[in-house]
PDB file of C-alpha atoms in Angstrom:
ATOM      1  CA  MET A  23       3.818  52.873  87.517  1.00 42.00           C
ATOM      2  CA  THR A  24       1.172  54.683  85.530  1.00 44.00           C
ATOM      3  CA  THR A  25      -0.379  53.211  82.452  1.00 41.00           C
ATOM      4  CA  SER A  26       1.161  55.841  80.207  1.00 41.00           C
ATOM      5  CA  ARG A  27       4.620  55.117  81.574  1.00 41.00           C
ATOM      6  CA  ARG A  28       4.059  51.403  81.101  1.00 39.00           C
ATOM      7  CA  PHE A  29       3.046  52.125  77.491  1.00 35.00           C
ATOM      8  CA  TYR A  30       6.304  53.935  76.812  1.00 40.00           C
ATOM      9  CA  ARG A  31       8.372  51.231  78.454  1.00 42.00           C
ATOM     10  CA  ASP A  32       6.604  48.555  76.376  1.00 40.00           C
ATOM     11  CA  SER A  33       6.933  50.570  73.166  1.00 41.00           C
ATOM     12  CA  CYS A  34      10.734  50.676  73.589  1.00 47.00           C
ATOM     13  CA  SER A  35      11.317  47.188  74.879  1.00 47.00           C
ATOM     14  CA  ARG A  36      11.132  45.319  71.584  1.00 50.00           C
ATOM     15  CA  PRO A  37      14.367  43.398  70.820  1.00 43.00           C
ATOM     16  CA  GLY A  38      15.199  45.418  67.704  1.00 52.00           C
ATOM     17  CA  ASP A  39      15.020  48.786  69.453  1.00 61.00           C
ATOM     18  CA  ALA A  40      18.547  48.640  70.891  1.00 60.00           C
ATOM     19  CA  GLN A  41      19.967  47.581  67.544  1.00 65.00           C
ATOM     20  CA  ALA A  42      18.046  50.367  65.762  1.00 72.00           C
ATOM     21  CA  LEU A  43      19.743  52.934  67.995  1.00 79.00           C
ATOM     22  CA  PHE A  44      23.212  51.342  67.841  1.00 79.00           C
ATOM     23  CA  GLN A  45      25.810  51.869  65.142  1.00 82.00           C
ATOM     24  CA  PRO A  46      29.190  50.108  65.147  1.00 86.00           C
ATOM     25  CA  GLY A  47      31.996  52.302  66.455  1.00 88.00           C
ATOM     26  CA  MET A  48      29.874  54.283  68.948  1.00 92.00           C
ATOM     27  CA  THR A  49      31.200  55.203  72.354  1.00 93.00           C
ATOM     28  CA  PRO A  50      28.960  54.686  75.399  1.00 93.00           C
ATOM     29  CA  PRO A  51      28.165  58.416  75.710  1.00 93.00           C
ATOM     30  CA  GLU A  52      27.210  58.568  71.994  1.00 92.00           C
ATOM     31  CA  PHE A  53      24.821  55.667  72.492  1.00 91.00           C
ATOM     32  CA  ALA A  54      23.425  57.227  75.685  1.00 89.00           C
ATOM     33  CA  LYS A  55      22.628  60.450  73.770  1.00 89.00           C
ATOM     34  CA  ARG A  56      20.101  58.439  71.756  1.00 88.00           C
ATOM     35  CA  LEU A  57      18.250  57.356  74.913  1.00 87.00           C
ATOM     36  CA  ASN A  58      15.686  59.866  76.209  1.00 84.00           C
ATOM     37  CA  GLY A  59      16.566  61.260  79.619  1.00 86.00           C
ATOM     38  CA  VAL A  60      19.956  59.596  80.142  1.00 90.00           C
ATOM     39  CA  ASN A  61      22.676  61.847  81.543  1.00 89.00           C
ATOM     40  CA  CYS A  62      25.299  61.017  78.912  1.00 89.00           C
ATOM     41  CA  GLN A  63      28.005  62.950  80.774  1.00 91.00           C
ATOM     42  CA  ARG A  64      27.817  60.445  83.642  1.00 92.00           C
ATOM     43  CA  ILE A  65      27.518  57.217  81.651  1.00 93.00           C
ATOM     44  CA  ASN A  66      31.241  56.390  81.819  1.00 92.00           C
ATOM     45  CA  GLN A  67      31.188  56.795  85.602  1.00 92.00           C
ATOM     46  CA  GLU A  68      28.240  54.399  85.787  1.00 94.00           C
ATOM     47  CA  LEU A  69      30.118  51.867  83.657  1.00 94.00           C
ATOM     48  CA  ALA A  70      33.138  52.306  85.916  1.00 94.00           C
ATOM     49  CA  ARG A  71      30.909  51.627  88.934  1.00 95.00           C
ATOM     50  CA  ARG A  72      29.801  48.424  87.220  1.00 94.00           C
ATOM     51  CA  ASN A  73      33.492  47.548  86.591  1.00 95.00           C
ATOM     52  CA  TRP A  74      33.284  47.823  82.790  1.00 95.00           C
ATOM     53  CA  LEU A  75      35.686  50.791  82.676  1.00 95.00           C
ATOM     54  CA  TYR A  76      38.505  52.252  84.778  1.00 94.00           C
ATOM     55  CA  ARG A  77      40.501  55.488  84.710  1.00 92.00           C
ATOM     56  CA  ASP A  78      43.997  55.275  83.217  1.00 86.00           C
ATOM     57  CA  ALA A  79      46.922  57.379  84.468  1.00 75.00           C
ATOM     58  CA  PRO A  80      46.664  60.037  81.726  1.00 68.00           C
ATOM     59  CA  GLY A  81      42.961  60.423  82.491  1.00 75.00           C
ATOM     60  CA  SER A  82      41.445  58.462  79.662  1.00 85.00           C
ATOM     61  CA  TRP A  83      38.986  55.633  80.164  1.00 91.00           C
ATOM     62  CA  ARG A  84      40.153  52.039  79.656  1.00 93.00           C
ATOM     63  CA  VAL A  85      38.061  48.871  79.310  1.00 94.00           C
ATOM     64  CA  SER A  86      38.335  46.306  82.090  1.00 94.00           C
ATOM     65  CA  SER A  87      39.777  42.985  81.005  1.00 93.00           C
ATOM     66  CA  TRP A  88      36.597  40.996  81.691  1.00 94.00           C
ATOM     67  CA  ALA A  89      34.466  43.414  79.576  1.00 92.00           C
ATOM     68  CA  MET A  90      36.982  43.589  76.718  1.00 93.00           C
ATOM     69  CA  GLY A  91      35.576  41.806  73.677  1.00 92.00           C
ATOM     70  CA  ARG A  92      32.354  41.002  75.505  1.00 94.00           C
ATOM     71  CA  TYR A  93      30.690  44.426  75.858  1.00 94.00           C
ATOM     72  CA  LEU A  94      33.362  46.948  74.855  1.00 95.00           C
ATOM     73  CA  THR A  95      36.554  47.270  72.905  1.00 95.00           C
ATOM     74  CA  GLU A  96      39.124  50.078  72.618  1.00 94.00           C
ATOM     75  CA  ARG A  97      40.200  52.444  69.875  1.00 93.00           C
ATOM     76  CA  HIS A  98      43.808  53.596  70.314  1.00 91.00           C
ATOM     77  CA  HIS A  99      45.270  56.871  69.071  1.00 89.00           C
ATOM     78  CA  ASN A 100      48.392  58.905  69.793  1.00 89.00           C
ATOM     79  CA  ILE A 101      48.395  62.482  71.003  1.00 86.00           C
ATOM     80  CA  GLU A 102      51.537  64.478  70.571  1.00 89.00           C
ATOM     81  CA  ARG A 103      52.235  67.011  73.319  1.00 87.00           C
ATOM     82  CA  SER A 104      53.958  70.354  72.716  1.00 89.00           C
ATOM     83  CA  SER A 105      57.018  68.942  74.519  1.00 90.00           C
ATOM     84  CA  GLY A 106      57.365  66.289  71.831  1.00 88.00           C
ATOM     85  CA  LEU A 107      56.131  63.502  74.108  1.00 90.00           C
ATOM     86  CA  VAL A 108      53.649  61.127  72.437  1.00 89.00           C
ATOM     87  CA  VAL A 109      50.861  59.802  74.704  1.00 84.00           C
ATOM     88  CA  LEU A 110      48.746  56.767  73.848  1.00 84.00           C
ATOM     89  CA  CYS A 111      45.055  57.465  74.499  1.00 87.00           C
ATOM     90  CA  CYS A 112      42.284  54.906  74.435  1.00 89.00           C
ATOM     91  CA  THR A 113      38.615  55.433  73.667  1.00 92.00           C
ATOM     92  CA  PRO A 114      36.080  52.769  74.772  1.00 94.00           C
ATOM     93  CA  VAL A 115      33.943  51.568  71.869  1.00 95.00           C
ATOM     94  CA  LEU A 116      30.625  49.837  72.449  1.00 94.00           C
ATOM     95  CA  LEU A 117      29.892  46.449  70.964  1.00 92.00           C
ATOM     96  CA  GLY A 118      26.388  45.222  70.030  1.00 89.00           C
ATOM     97  CA  LYS A 119      25.999  43.097  73.150  1.00 92.00           C
ATOM     98  CA  GLY A 120      27.113  45.992  75.343  1.00 92.00           C
ATOM     99  CA  ALA A 121      24.549  48.266  73.692  1.00 91.00           C
ATOM    100  CA  ALA A 122      21.833  45.674  74.411  1.00 90.00           C
ATOM    101  CA  VAL A 123      22.844  45.494  78.103  1.00 92.00           C
ATOM    102  CA  ILE A 124      22.907  49.297  78.412  1.00 91.00           C
ATOM    103  CA  PHE A 125      19.484  49.438  76.797  1.00 89.00           C
ATOM    104  CA  GLN A 126      18.119  46.892  79.300  1.00 89.00           C
ATOM    105  CA  LEU A 127      19.633  48.973  82.152  1.00 90.00           C
ATOM    106  CA  TYR A 128      17.932  52.025  80.656  1.00 88.00           C
ATOM    107  CA  LEU A 129      14.526  50.285  80.644  1.00 86.00           C
ATOM    108  CA  ALA A 130      15.116  49.150  84.250  1.00 88.00           C
ATOM    109  CA  SER A 131      16.038  52.738  85.269  1.00 85.00           C
ATOM    110  CA  GLY A 132      19.566  51.619  86.084  1.00 87.00           C
ATOM    111  CA  LEU A 133      21.371  54.490  84.351  1.00 89.00           C
ATOM    112  CA  PRO A 134      22.006  58.036  85.623  1.00 87.00           C
ATOM    113  CA  MET A 135      19.089  60.143  84.438  1.00 88.00           C
ATOM    114  CA  LYS A 136      18.815  63.897  83.986  1.00 86.00           C
ATOM    115  CA  HIS A 137      16.972  65.823  86.692  1.00 85.00           C
ATOM    116  CA  SER A 138      14.677  67.250  84.033  1.00 82.00           C
ATOM    117  CA  TRP A 139      13.698  63.826  82.638  1.00 80.00           C
ATOM    118  CA  ASN A 140       9.963  63.516  82.031  1.00 74.00           C
ATOM    119  CA  GLY A 141       9.809  59.795  82.854  1.00 75.00           C
ATOM    120  CA  GLN A 142       9.208  58.672  79.272  1.00 76.00           C
ATOM    121  CA  PHE A 143      11.366  56.072  77.543  1.00 74.00           C
ATOM    122  CA  THR A 144      10.917  57.244  73.955  1.00 65.00           C
ATOM    123  CA  TRP A 145      11.652  60.187  71.716  1.00 55.00           C
ATOM    124  CA  ASN A 146       8.857  59.344  69.287  1.00 53.00           C
ATOM    125  CA  GLU A 147       6.179  62.016  69.716  1.00 51.00           C
ATOM    126  CA  ASP A 148       3.671  60.006  67.661  1.00 47.00           C
ATOM    127  CA  LEU A 149       3.847  57.259  70.291  1.00 42.00           C
ATOM    128  CA  GLN A 150       3.536  59.828  73.096  1.00 43.00           C
ATOM    129  CA  GLY A 151       0.240  61.126  71.602  1.00 44.00           C
ATOM    130  CA  ALA A 152      -1.153  57.607  71.270  1.00 43.00           C
ATOM    131  CA  ALA A 153      -1.231  57.019  75.017  1.00 42.00           C
TER     132      ALA A 153
END
């Protein structure tokens, strides 16, 4: 690892950084959008690989029982179809501890990254110029 990359990793690894990026009610892809270089379209698949999420029959993501209340929770809403059928859909919602774990995975390069990622763990251009 180069010194400049180590600088960026250290500049984002303070304990308050994950909480500064997290807001209650965020979904995992919304949180991933705040992390430089993360492929937010594949974050739910990565969480499914880690057994946090699974696909429900209608195609929505559901939270695994062991992760429910620990890292994620669910927001439920009804969708009415044109046929009159009402379908219950669930949206995974990230909790503070889940955001902290995802942030640690991000720093350990354990999340799916974009192919165009520049290898830096921060958006702050002032910090990028300081290295």
